[in-house]
Short mmCIF file of C-alpha atoms in Angstrom, two decimals:
data_model
loop_
_atom_site.label_atom_id
_atom_site.label_comp_id
_atom_site.label_asym_id
_atom_site.label_seq_id
_atom_site.Cartn_x
_atom_site.Cartn_y
_atom_site.Cartn_z
CA UNK G 1 -3.82 110.62 22.47
CA UNK G 2 -0.87 112.81 23.49
CA UNK G 3 1.01 112.35 26.74
CA UNK G 4 3.91 114.56 27.81
CA UNK G 5 5.95 113.51 30.83
CA UNK G 6 8.72 115.48 32.56
CA UNK G 7 9.43 117.47 29.40
CA UNK G 8 12.47 119.75 29.44
CA UNK G 9 13.52 122.16 26.70
CA UNK G 10 16.57 124.33 26.14
CA UNK G 11 17.74 127.23 24.00
CA UNK G 12 21.44 126.50 24.06
CA UNK G 13 22.42 126.52 27.74
CA UNK G 14 19.21 128.28 28.80
CA UNK G 15 16.55 125.95 30.18
CA UNK G 16 13.03 127.04 29.23
CA UNK G 17 10.87 124.11 30.37
CA UNK G 18 11.19 122.20 33.63
CA UNK G 19 9.44 118.84 33.91
CA UNK G 20 6.20 119.65 32.09
CA UNK G 21 3.41 117.04 32.35
CA UNK G 22 0.51 117.40 29.91
CA UNK G 23 -2.09 115.21 28.24
CA UNK G 24 -4.98 115.51 25.82
CA UNK G 25 -7.55 112.99 24.61
CA UNK G 26 -9.67 112.54 21.52
CA UNK G 27 -12.13 115.39 20.80
CA UNK G 28 -10.80 117.43 23.74
CA UNK G 29 -10.02 121.13 23.61
CA UNK G 30 -7.28 122.08 26.06
CA UNK G 31 -6.09 125.65 26.63
CA UNK G 32 -2.65 126.73 27.81
CA UNK G 33 -2.47 130.12 29.50
CA UNK G 34 0.30 132.10 31.15
CA UNK G 35 2.14 135.39 30.95
CA UNK G 36 4.74 136.24 28.30
CA UNK G 37 7.84 134.12 28.77
CA UNK G 38 5.99 131.41 30.71
CA UNK G 39 7.04 128.73 28.21
CA UNK G 40 3.81 128.28 26.25
CA UNK G 41 5.22 128.69 22.73
CA UNK G 42 8.36 126.77 23.68
CA UNK G 43 6.15 123.86 24.73
CA UNK G 44 4.35 123.90 21.38
CA UNK G 45 7.59 124.10 19.42
CA UNK G 46 8.98 121.13 21.34
CA UNK G 47 5.88 119.01 20.76
CA UNK G 48 6.00 119.89 17.05
CA UNK G 49 9.67 118.97 16.66
CA UNK G 50 11.16 122.43 16.35
CA UNK G 51 13.14 121.98 19.57
CA UNK G 52 14.89 118.86 20.84
CA UNK G 53 13.30 116.62 23.45
CA UNK G 54 13.94 113.21 24.96
CA UNK G 55 12.06 110.60 22.85
CA UNK G 56 10.11 109.23 25.80
CA UNK G 57 9.05 112.69 27.01
CA UNK G 58 6.42 113.00 24.27
CA UNK G 59 4.18 110.03 23.46
CA UNK G 60 1.70 110.37 20.60
CA UNK G 61 -0.75 107.54 19.84
CA UNK G 62 1.45 105.21 21.88
CA UNK G 63 4.67 106.10 20.04
CA UNK G 64 7.62 108.12 21.40
CA UNK G 65 8.06 111.16 19.15
CA UNK G 66 10.26 113.47 21.23
CA UNK G 67 13.06 114.88 19.09
CA UNK G 68 11.64 113.70 15.76
CA UNK G 69 11.83 116.18 12.85
CA UNK G 70 8.85 118.47 12.36
CA UNK G 71 7.93 116.99 8.98
CA UNK G 72 7.69 113.50 10.49
CA UNK G 73 5.47 114.77 13.30
CA UNK G 74 3.12 116.43 10.79
CA UNK G 75 2.98 113.17 8.84
CA UNK G 76 2.03 111.32 12.02
CA UNK G 77 -0.88 113.67 12.69
CA UNK G 78 0.06 116.84 14.59
CA UNK G 79 -0.37 120.20 12.82
CA UNK G 80 0.16 123.71 14.15
CA UNK G 81 -1.39 127.07 13.39
CA UNK G 82 1.61 129.30 14.18
CA UNK G 83 1.54 132.62 15.97
CA UNK G 84 1.29 135.38 13.37
CA UNK G 85 -0.31 132.99 10.84
CA UNK G 86 2.83 132.68 8.64
CA UNK G 87 0.97 132.47 5.33
CA UNK G 88 2.78 132.19 2.02
CA UNK G 89 2.47 135.79 0.85
CA UNK G 90 3.00 135.07 -2.86
CA UNK G 91 0.28 132.39 -2.98
CA UNK G 92 -3.48 132.66 -3.27
CA UNK G 93 -5.86 131.57 -0.53
CA UNK G 94 -6.48 128.24 -2.24
CA UNK G 95 -2.80 127.64 -2.90
CA UNK G 96 -2.05 128.28 0.78
CA UNK G 97 -4.70 125.75 1.74
CA UNK G 98 -3.37 123.15 -0.68
CA UNK G 99 0.09 123.50 0.84
CA UNK G 100 -1.38 122.12 4.06
CA UNK G 101 -2.16 118.84 2.32
CA UNK G 102 1.46 118.24 1.34
CA UNK G 103 1.76 115.32 3.80
CA UNK G 104 -1.10 113.59 1.94
CA UNK G 105 -2.66 112.13 5.08
CA UNK G 106 -6.09 110.61 4.53
CA UNK G 107 -8.99 112.03 6.49
CA UNK G 108 -12.16 114.13 6.39
CA UNK G 109 -10.60 117.51 5.64
CA UNK G 110 -10.37 118.80 2.06
CA UNK G 111 -10.95 122.08 0.25
CA UNK G 112 -14.71 121.62 0.14
CA UNK G 113 -14.97 121.08 3.89
CA UNK G 114 -12.64 123.98 4.72
CA UNK G 115 -14.80 126.25 2.56
CA UNK G 116 -17.90 124.97 4.35
CA UNK G 117 -16.25 125.82 7.67
CA UNK G 118 -15.13 129.27 6.50
CA UNK G 119 -17.39 130.35 3.59
CA UNK G 120 -15.59 133.70 3.24
CA UNK G 121 -12.49 131.88 2.02
CA UNK G 122 -14.25 130.30 -0.95
CA UNK G 123 -15.33 133.73 -2.16
CA UNK G 124 -11.70 134.90 -2.01
CA UNK G 125 -9.99 131.65 -3.02
CA UNK G 126 -8.17 133.26 -5.94
CA UNK G 127 -7.02 136.32 -3.97
CA UNK G 128 -3.52 136.64 -2.59
CA UNK G 129 -3.46 135.94 1.13
CA UNK G 130 -2.07 139.45 1.72
CA UNK G 131 -5.32 140.93 0.39
CA UNK G 132 -7.37 139.43 3.22
CA UNK G 133 -8.34 140.88 6.57
CA UNK G 134 -6.53 139.65 9.67
CA UNK G 135 -9.45 137.43 10.62
CA UNK G 136 -9.65 135.90 7.16
CA UNK G 137 -5.90 135.27 7.19
CA UNK G 138 -6.33 133.41 10.47
CA UNK G 139 -9.03 131.30 8.86
CA UNK G 140 -6.61 130.43 6.07
CA UNK G 141 -3.96 129.46 8.62
CA UNK G 142 -6.42 127.19 10.43
CA UNK G 143 -7.71 125.74 7.18
CA UNK G 144 -4.17 125.05 5.96
CA UNK G 145 -3.44 123.09 9.15
CA UNK G 146 -6.72 121.16 8.86
CA UNK G 147 -5.80 120.19 5.29
CA UNK G 148 -3.03 118.06 6.83
CA UNK G 149 -5.82 115.95 8.38
CA UNK G 150 -4.23 115.97 11.83
CA UNK G 151 -5.36 114.09 14.92
CA UNK G 152 -4.22 117.05 17.02
CA UNK G 153 -4.52 120.68 15.94
CA UNK G 154 -2.32 123.15 17.83
CA UNK G 155 -3.25 126.84 17.71
CA UNK G 156 -0.77 129.43 18.95
CA UNK G 157 -2.35 132.80 19.81
CA UNK G 158 -5.36 132.62 17.49
CA UNK G 159 -6.81 135.91 18.78
CA UNK G 160 -3.63 137.98 18.51
CA UNK G 161 -4.39 141.33 16.89
CA UNK G 162 -7.98 140.47 15.99
CA UNK G 163 -11.22 142.21 16.98
CA UNK G 164 -13.29 140.39 19.64
CA UNK G 165 -16.18 139.72 17.24
CA UNK G 166 -13.77 138.11 14.75
CA UNK G 167 -12.21 135.99 17.49
CA UNK G 168 -15.66 134.81 18.59
CA UNK G 169 -16.50 133.79 15.03
CA UNK G 170 -13.33 131.73 14.73
CA UNK G 171 -13.82 130.00 18.06
CA UNK G 172 -17.48 129.32 17.26
CA UNK G 173 -16.16 126.98 14.54
CA UNK G 174 -14.43 124.76 17.15
CA UNK G 175 -17.31 122.27 17.62
CA UNK G 176 -17.28 121.55 13.89
CA UNK G 177 -13.50 121.08 13.98
CA UNK G 178 -13.60 118.59 16.86
CA UNK G 179 -16.71 116.70 15.69
CA UNK G 180 -14.67 113.89 14.09
CA UNK G 181 -12.52 113.26 17.16
CA UNK G 182 -9.86 115.88 16.42
CA UNK G 183 -8.22 117.23 19.59
CA UNK G 184 -7.26 120.92 19.84
CA UNK G 185 -4.55 122.58 21.93
CA UNK G 186 -4.93 126.35 22.21
CA UNK G 187 -2.46 128.90 23.55
CA UNK G 188 -4.54 131.95 24.37
CA UNK G 189 -3.74 135.25 26.11
CA UNK G 190 -7.40 136.07 26.77
CA UNK G 191 -8.11 134.01 29.89
CA UNK G 192 -11.90 134.35 29.68
CA UNK G 193 -11.87 133.07 26.09
CA UNK G 194 -9.49 130.25 26.99
CA UNK G 195 -11.77 129.09 29.79
CA UNK G 196 -14.91 129.42 27.68
CA UNK G 197 -13.78 127.34 24.71
CA UNK G 198 -11.79 124.59 26.47
CA UNK G 199 -12.60 121.43 28.39
CA UNK G 200 -9.45 121.71 30.49
CA UNK G 201 -6.78 124.33 31.09
CA UNK G 202 -3.10 124.35 32.01
CA UNK G 203 -1.43 127.46 33.40
CA UNK G 204 2.31 127.83 32.80
CA UNK G 205 4.66 130.00 34.85
CA UNK G 206 8.44 130.16 34.48
CA UNK G 207 8.51 127.00 32.38
CA UNK G 208 6.46 124.93 34.82
CA UNK G 209 2.80 123.97 35.19
CA UNK G 210 1.42 126.13 37.99
CA UNK G 211 -2.20 124.96 37.72
CA UNK G 212 -4.29 122.48 35.78
CA UNK G 213 -7.88 121.35 35.90
CA UNK G 214 -11.27 121.35 34.23
CA UNK G 215 -12.18 124.81 33.01
CA UNK G 216 -15.61 124.64 34.64
CA UNK G 217 -14.11 123.79 38.04
CA UNK G 218 -11.37 126.43 38.33
CA UNK G 219 -12.14 129.76 39.99
CA UNK G 220 -10.90 133.16 38.88
CA UNK G 221 -8.88 133.41 42.09
CA UNK G 222 -7.15 130.10 41.38
CA UNK G 223 -6.33 131.22 37.85
CA UNK G 224 -5.06 134.61 39.04
CA UNK G 225 -2.83 133.07 41.70
CA UNK G 226 -1.36 130.56 39.26
CA UNK G 227 -0.92 133.16 36.51
CA UNK G 228 0.89 135.70 38.66
CA UNK G 229 2.59 133.30 41.09
CA UNK G 230 0.82 134.60 44.16
#
């Protein structure tokens, strides 16, 4: 579904990514791990059109999309849950969710299904997003992205600042999210969680892929060596 080949990315003259290869298929969940500054968020921003890329470096559904504007990439079927949630503070829960459907893509996700996925949101649909707990705000951020009816959902640091039991509840919803063929890319600091919820994992270090493989096949020693560059 998504194929990334020899992707490079820059902040001005500073090169942040060096020849990244990455792929994900329908219904897959793929985690990206790595220390701070490894290039994880830069990779996501480049795939989503926030940073420039060579057109042929990113192929989505058979079409080169590298360097296309972010709004066009959302319209084609890639949506991101950003780090820190980035909710519209002046809007209610339901208004935030409806903003996710601005691209008007057809598909299975609508308000009713988001509320079925996260029942707590329906109870608070008329509350301002700022009145919610951190976990509930993350649910809104995920629901808003799902309202775009993407083919690929990208989640950047879902667990950041949340209690472990809340994180588990959010990740427990993943099978329902991927049941219609939706693919999910997750950037996750908690390595154990990343390995548990994903089919495959990529480890980034200094803007390069230091390890990749099926989550069930990789050992803790392999992950540690790739993570710390041993």
